[in-house]
PDB file of C-alpha atoms in Angstrom:
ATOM      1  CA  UNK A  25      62.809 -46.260 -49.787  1.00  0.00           C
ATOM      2  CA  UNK A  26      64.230 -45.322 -53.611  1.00  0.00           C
ATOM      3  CA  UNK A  27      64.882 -48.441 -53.965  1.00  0.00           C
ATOM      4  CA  UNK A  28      61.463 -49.456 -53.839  1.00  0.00           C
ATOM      5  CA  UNK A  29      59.970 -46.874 -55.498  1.00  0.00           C
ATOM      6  CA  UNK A  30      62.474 -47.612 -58.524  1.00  0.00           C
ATOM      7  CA  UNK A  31      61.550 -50.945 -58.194  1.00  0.00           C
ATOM      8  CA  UNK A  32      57.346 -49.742 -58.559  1.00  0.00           C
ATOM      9  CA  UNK A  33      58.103 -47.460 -61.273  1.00  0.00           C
ATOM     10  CA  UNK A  34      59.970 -50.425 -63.059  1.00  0.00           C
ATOM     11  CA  UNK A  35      57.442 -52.530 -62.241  1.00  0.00           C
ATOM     12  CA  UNK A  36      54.653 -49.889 -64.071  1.00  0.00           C
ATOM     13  CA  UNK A  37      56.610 -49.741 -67.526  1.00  0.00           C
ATOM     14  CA  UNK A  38      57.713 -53.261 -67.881  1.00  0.00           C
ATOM     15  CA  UNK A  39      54.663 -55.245 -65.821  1.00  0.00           C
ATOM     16  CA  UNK A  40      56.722 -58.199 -65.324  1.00  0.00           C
ATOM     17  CA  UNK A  41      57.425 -58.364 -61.601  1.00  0.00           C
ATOM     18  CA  UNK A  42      55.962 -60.647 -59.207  1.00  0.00           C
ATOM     19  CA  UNK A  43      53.849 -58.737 -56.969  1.00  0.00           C
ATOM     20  CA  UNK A  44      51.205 -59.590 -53.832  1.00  0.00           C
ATOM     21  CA  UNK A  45      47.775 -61.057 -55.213  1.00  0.00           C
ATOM     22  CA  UNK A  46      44.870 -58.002 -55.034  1.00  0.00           C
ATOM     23  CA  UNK A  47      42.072 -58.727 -52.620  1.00  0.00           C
ATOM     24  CA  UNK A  48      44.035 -61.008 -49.908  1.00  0.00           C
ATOM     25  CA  UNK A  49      43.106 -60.032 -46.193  1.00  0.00           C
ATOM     26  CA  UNK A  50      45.620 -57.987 -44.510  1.00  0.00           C
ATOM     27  CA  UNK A  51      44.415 -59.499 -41.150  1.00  0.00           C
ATOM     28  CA  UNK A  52      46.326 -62.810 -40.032  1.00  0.00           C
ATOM     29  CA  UNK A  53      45.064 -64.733 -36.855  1.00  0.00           C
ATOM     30  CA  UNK A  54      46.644 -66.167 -34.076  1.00  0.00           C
ATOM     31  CA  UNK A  55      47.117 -69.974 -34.503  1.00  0.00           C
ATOM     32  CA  UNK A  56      45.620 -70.082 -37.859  1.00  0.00           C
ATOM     33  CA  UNK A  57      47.881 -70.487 -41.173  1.00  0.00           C
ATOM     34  CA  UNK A  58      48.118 -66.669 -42.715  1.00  0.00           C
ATOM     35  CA  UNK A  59      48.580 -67.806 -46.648  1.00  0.00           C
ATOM     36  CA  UNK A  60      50.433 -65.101 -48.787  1.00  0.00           C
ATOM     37  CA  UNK A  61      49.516 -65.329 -52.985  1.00  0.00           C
ATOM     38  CA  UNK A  62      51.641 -64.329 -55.609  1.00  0.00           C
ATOM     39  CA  UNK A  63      51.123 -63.308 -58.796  1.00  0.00           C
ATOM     40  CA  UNK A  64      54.361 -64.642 -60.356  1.00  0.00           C
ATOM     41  CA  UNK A  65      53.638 -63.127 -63.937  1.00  0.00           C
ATOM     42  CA  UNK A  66      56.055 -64.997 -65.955  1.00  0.00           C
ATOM     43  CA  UNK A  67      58.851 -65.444 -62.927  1.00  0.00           C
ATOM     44  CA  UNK A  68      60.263 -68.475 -62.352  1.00  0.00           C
ATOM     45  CA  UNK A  69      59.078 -69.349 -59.223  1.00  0.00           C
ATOM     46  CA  UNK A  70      62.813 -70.321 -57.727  1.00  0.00           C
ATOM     47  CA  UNK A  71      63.139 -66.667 -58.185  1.00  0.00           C
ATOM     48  CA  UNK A  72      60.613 -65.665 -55.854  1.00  0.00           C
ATOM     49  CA  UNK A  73      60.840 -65.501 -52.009  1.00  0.00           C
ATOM     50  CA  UNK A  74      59.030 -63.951 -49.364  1.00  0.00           C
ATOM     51  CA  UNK A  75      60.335 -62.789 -45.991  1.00  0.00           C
ATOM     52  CA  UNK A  76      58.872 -61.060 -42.695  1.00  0.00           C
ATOM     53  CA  UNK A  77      60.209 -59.135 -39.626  1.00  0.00           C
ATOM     54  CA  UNK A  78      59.831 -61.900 -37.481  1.00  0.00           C
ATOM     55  CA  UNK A  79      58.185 -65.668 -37.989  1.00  0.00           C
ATOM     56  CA  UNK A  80      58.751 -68.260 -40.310  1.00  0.00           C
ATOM     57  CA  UNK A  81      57.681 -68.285 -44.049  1.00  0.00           C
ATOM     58  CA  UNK A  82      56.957 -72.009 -45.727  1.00  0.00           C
ATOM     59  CA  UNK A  83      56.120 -71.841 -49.403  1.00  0.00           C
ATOM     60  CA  UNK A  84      52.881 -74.387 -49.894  1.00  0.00           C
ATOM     61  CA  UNK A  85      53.582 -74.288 -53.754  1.00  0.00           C
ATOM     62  CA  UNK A  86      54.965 -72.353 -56.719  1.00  0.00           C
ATOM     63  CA  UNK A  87      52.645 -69.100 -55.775  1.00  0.00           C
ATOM     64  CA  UNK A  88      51.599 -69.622 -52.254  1.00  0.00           C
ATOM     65  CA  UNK A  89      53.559 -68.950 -49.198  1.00  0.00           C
ATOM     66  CA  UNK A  90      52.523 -69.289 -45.499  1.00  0.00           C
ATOM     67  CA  UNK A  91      52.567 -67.513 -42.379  1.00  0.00           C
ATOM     68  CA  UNK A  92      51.724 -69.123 -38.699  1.00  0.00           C
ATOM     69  CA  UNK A  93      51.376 -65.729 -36.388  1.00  0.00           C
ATOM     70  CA  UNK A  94      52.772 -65.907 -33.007  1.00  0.00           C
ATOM     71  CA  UNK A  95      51.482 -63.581 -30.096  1.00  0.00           C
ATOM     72  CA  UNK A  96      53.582 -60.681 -29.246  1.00  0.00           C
ATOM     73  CA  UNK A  97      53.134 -58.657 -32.112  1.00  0.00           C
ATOM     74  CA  UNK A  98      50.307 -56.743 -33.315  1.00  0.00           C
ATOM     75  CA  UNK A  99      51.402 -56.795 -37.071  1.00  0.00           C
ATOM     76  CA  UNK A 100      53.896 -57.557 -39.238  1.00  0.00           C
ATOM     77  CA  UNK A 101      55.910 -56.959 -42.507  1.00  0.00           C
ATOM     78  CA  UNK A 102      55.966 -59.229 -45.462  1.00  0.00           C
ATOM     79  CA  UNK A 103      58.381 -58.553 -48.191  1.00  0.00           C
ATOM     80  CA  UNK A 104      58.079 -60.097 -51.712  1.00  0.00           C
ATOM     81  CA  UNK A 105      61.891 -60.537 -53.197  1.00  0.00           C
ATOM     82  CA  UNK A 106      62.660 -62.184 -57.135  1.00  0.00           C
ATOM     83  CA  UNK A 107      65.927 -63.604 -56.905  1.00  0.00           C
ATOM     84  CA  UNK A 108      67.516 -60.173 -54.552  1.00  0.00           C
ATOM     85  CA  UNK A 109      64.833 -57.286 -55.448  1.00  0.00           C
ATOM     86  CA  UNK A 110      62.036 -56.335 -53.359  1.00  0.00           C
ATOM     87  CA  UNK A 111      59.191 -56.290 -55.220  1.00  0.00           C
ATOM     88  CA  UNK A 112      56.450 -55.870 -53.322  1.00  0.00           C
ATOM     89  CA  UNK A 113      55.917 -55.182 -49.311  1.00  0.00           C
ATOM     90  CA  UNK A 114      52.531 -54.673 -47.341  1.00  0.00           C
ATOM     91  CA  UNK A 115      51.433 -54.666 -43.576  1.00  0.00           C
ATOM     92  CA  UNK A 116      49.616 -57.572 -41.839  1.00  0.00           C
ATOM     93  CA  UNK A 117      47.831 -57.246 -38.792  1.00  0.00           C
ATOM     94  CA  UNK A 118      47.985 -59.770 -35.962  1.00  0.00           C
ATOM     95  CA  UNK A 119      44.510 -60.165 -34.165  1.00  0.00           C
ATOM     96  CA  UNK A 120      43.141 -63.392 -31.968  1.00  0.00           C
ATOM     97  CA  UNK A 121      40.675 -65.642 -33.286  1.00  0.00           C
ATOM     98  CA  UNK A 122      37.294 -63.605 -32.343  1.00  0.00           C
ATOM     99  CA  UNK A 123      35.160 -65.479 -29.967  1.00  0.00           C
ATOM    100  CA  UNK A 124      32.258 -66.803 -32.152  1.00  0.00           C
ATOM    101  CA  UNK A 125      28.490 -65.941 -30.957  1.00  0.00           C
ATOM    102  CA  UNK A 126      26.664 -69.897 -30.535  1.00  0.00           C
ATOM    103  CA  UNK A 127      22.959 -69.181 -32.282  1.00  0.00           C
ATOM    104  CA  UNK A 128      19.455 -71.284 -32.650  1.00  0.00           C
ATOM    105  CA  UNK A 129      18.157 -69.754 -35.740  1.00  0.00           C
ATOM    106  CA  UNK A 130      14.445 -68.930 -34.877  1.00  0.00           C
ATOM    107  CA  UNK A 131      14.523 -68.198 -30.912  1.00  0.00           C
ATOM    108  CA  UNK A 132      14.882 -64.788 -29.496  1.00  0.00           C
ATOM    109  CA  UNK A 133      16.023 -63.816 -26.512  1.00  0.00           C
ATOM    110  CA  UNK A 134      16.634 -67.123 -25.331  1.00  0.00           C
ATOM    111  CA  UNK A 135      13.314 -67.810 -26.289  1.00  0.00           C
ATOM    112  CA  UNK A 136      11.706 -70.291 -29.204  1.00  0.00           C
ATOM    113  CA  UNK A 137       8.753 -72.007 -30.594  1.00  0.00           C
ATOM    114  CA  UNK A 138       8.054 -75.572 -31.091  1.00  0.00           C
ATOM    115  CA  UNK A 139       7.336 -75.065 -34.564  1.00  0.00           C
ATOM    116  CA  UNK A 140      10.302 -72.921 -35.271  1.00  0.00           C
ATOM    117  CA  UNK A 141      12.651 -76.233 -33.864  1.00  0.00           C
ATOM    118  CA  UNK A 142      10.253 -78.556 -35.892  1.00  0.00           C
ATOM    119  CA  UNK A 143      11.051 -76.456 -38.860  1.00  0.00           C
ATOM    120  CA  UNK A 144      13.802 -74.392 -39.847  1.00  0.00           C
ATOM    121  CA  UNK A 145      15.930 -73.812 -36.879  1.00  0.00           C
ATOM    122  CA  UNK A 146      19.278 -75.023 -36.418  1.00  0.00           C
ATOM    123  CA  UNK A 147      22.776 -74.398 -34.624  1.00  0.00           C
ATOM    124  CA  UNK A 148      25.551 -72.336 -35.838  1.00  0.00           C
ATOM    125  CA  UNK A 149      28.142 -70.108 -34.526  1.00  0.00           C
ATOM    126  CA  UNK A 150      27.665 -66.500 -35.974  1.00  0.00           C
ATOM    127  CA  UNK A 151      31.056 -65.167 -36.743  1.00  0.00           C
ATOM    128  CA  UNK A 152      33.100 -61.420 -37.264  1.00  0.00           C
ATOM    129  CA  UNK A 153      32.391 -61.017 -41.137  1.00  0.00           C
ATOM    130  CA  UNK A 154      36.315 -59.960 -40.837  1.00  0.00           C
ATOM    131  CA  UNK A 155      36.794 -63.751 -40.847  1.00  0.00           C
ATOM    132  CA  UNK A 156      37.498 -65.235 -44.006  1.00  0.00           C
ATOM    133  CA  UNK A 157      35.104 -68.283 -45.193  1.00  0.00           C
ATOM    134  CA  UNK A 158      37.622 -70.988 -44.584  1.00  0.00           C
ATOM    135  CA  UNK A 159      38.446 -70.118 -41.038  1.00  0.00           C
ATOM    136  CA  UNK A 160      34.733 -70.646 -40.017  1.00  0.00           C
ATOM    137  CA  UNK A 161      33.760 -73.340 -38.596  1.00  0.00           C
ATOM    138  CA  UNK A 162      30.223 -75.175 -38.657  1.00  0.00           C
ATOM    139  CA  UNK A 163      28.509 -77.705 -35.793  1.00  0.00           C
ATOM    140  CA  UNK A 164      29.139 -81.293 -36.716  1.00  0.00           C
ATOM    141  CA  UNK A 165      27.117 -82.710 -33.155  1.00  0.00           C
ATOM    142  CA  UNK A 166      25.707 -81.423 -30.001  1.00  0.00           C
ATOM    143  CA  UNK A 167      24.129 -83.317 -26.896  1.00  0.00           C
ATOM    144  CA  UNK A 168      20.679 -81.586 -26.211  1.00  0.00           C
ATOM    145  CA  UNK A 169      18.551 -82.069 -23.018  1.00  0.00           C
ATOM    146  CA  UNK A 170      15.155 -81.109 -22.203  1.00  0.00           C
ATOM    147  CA  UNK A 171      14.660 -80.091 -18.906  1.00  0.00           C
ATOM    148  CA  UNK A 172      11.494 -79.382 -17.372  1.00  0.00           C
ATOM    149  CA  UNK A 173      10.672 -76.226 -15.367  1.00  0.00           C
ATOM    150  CA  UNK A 174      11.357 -77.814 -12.142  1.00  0.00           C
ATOM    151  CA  UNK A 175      14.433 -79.194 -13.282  1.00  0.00           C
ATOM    152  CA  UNK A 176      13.664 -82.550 -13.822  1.00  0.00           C
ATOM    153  CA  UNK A 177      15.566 -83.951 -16.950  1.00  0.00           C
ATOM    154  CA  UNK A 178      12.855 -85.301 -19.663  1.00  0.00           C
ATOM    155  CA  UNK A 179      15.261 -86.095 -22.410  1.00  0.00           C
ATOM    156  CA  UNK A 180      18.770 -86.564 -23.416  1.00  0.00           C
ATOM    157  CA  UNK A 181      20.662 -87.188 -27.057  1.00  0.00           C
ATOM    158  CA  UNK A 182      23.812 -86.552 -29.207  1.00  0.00           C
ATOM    159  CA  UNK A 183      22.579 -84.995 -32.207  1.00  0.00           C
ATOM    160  CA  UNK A 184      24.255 -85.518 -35.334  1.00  0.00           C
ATOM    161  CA  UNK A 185      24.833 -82.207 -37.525  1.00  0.00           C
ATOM    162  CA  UNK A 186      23.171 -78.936 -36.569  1.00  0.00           C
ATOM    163  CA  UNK A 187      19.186 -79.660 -35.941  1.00  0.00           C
ATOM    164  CA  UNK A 188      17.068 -81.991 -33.661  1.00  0.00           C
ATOM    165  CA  UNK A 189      16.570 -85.248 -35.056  1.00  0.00           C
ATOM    166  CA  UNK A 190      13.513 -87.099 -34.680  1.00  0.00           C
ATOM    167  CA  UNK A 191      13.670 -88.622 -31.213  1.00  0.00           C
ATOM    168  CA  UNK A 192      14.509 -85.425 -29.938  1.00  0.00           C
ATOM    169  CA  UNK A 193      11.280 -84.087 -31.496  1.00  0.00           C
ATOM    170  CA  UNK A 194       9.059 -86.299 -30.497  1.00  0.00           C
ATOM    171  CA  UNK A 195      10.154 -86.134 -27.001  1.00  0.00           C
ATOM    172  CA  UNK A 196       9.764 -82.050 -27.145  1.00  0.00           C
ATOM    173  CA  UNK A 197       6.028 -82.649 -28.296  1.00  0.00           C
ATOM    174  CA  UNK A 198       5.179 -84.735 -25.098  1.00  0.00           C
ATOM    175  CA  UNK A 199       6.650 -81.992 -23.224  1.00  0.00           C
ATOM    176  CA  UNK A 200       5.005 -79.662 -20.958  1.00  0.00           C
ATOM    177  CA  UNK A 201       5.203 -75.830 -22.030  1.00  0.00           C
ATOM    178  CA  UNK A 202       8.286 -73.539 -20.848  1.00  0.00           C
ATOM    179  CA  UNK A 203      10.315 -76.483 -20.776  1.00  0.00           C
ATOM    180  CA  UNK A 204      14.131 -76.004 -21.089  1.00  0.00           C
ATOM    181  CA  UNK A 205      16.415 -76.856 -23.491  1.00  0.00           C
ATOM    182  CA  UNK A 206      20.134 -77.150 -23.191  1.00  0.00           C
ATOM    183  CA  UNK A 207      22.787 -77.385 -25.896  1.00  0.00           C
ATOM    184  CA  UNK A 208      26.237 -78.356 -24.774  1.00  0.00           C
ATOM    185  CA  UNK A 209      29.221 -80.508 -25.767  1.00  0.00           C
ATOM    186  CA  UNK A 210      29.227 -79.150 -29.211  1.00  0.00           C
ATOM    187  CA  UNK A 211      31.612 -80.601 -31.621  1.00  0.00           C
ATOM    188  CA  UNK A 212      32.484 -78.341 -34.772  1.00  0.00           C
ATOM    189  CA  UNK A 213      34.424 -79.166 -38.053  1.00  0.00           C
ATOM    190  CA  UNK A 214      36.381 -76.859 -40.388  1.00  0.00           C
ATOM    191  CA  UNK A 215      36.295 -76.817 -43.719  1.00  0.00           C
ATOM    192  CA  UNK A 216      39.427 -78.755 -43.717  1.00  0.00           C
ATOM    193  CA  UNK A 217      37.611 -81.052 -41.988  1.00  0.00           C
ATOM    194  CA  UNK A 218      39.323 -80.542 -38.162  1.00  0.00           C
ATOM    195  CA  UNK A 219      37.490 -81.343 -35.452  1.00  0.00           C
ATOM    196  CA  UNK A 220      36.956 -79.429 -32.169  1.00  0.00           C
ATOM    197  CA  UNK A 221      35.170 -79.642 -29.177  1.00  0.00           C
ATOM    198  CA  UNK A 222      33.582 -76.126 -27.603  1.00  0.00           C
ATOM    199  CA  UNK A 223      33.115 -75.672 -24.191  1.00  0.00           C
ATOM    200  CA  UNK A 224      30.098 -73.678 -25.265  1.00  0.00           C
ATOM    201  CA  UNK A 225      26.672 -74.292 -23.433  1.00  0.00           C
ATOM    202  CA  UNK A 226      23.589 -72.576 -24.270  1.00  0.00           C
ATOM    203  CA  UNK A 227      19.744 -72.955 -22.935  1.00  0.00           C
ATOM    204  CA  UNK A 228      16.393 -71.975 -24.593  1.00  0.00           C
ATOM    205  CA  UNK A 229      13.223 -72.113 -23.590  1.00  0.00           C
ATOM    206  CA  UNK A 230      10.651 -73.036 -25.712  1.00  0.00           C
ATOM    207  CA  UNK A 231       7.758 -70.747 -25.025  1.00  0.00           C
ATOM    208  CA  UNK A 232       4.438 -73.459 -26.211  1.00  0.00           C
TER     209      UNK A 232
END
């Protein structure tokens, strides 16, 4: 613990140690990459080195190092070393990937219009704001089906992106009123550009 703190106050008068980036997310999740940034300020980078209590580090390049979390453990200690000294040390907490919430912008309680699909409505998953903008995903395609109240099916297509395309639309004007529509096989991409399939199925009715 003096150690460190001699290392801090060192740190304050000279301003030359490498140190954890400010503003980084001290949450890592469970089967995602956790990356750690370093401000090197002036160190060579084969100087620097960072270590935890239990995983595996990988550097990505000179001032980014990354973490894959492993269940079992509910947080974690990452230590920043140049050449022997600790520099720098914070906490990260170990969480699951938080189940996202699937969405049709416009309908409400399970409920929309036909002008609110004709318009702007679309598909999305709806997301912790805890979750950092690159680990969100958006809906690539979708199969929809219109279903009438008795359970007939009227319609069925693979949509590509997140709204109805224009057979689907002109299908849901010939339809009767209250009929049902279902949104399943949803594919999503990252923005690394990973694809996944979500076992996700959702049904609105549309109320005109």
């Amino acid at each position: 613990m003096i150690n460190i703190f001699v290392l801090f106050l060192i740190s304050s008068l000279t301003g030359n140690l490498p140190a954890f980036k400010a503003g980084s997310s001290d949450i890592a999740y469970i089967g995602l990459e956790y990356r750690i940034q370093v401000d090197l300020r002036g160190n060579p980078p084969e100087d620097i080195s960072v270590k935890t209590s239990y995983g595996n580090v990988y550097r990505r390049d000179d001032s980014t190092f990354v973490l894959s979390p492993m269940e079992g453990f509910n947080e974690v200690k990452v230590k920043l070393y140049c050449k022997r000294l600790i520099c720098d040390m914070k906490t990260v907490e170990i969480k699951k990937i938080p189940e996202p919430r699937l969405v049709l912008r416009g309908e409400t309680d399970g409920r929309i219009s036909r002008a609110a699909l004709a318009g702007e409505a679309k598909l999305y998953f709806e997301y912790p704001e805890t979750l950092p903008e690159e680990m969100k995903s958006r809906v690539y395609s979708f199969n929809l089906m219109l279903r009438d109240p008795s359970g007939i099916p009227l319609f069925s297509g693979q949509m590509r992106g997140d709204k109805l395309d224009k057979a689907a639309l002109d299908a849901l004007a010939k339809a009767p009123k209250e009929v049902v529509l279902v949104l399943n096989n949803i594919t999503t991409i990252t923005p690394g550009n990973a694809l996944t399939r979500q076992s996700t199925t959702r049904e609105v009715v549309i109320t005109d």
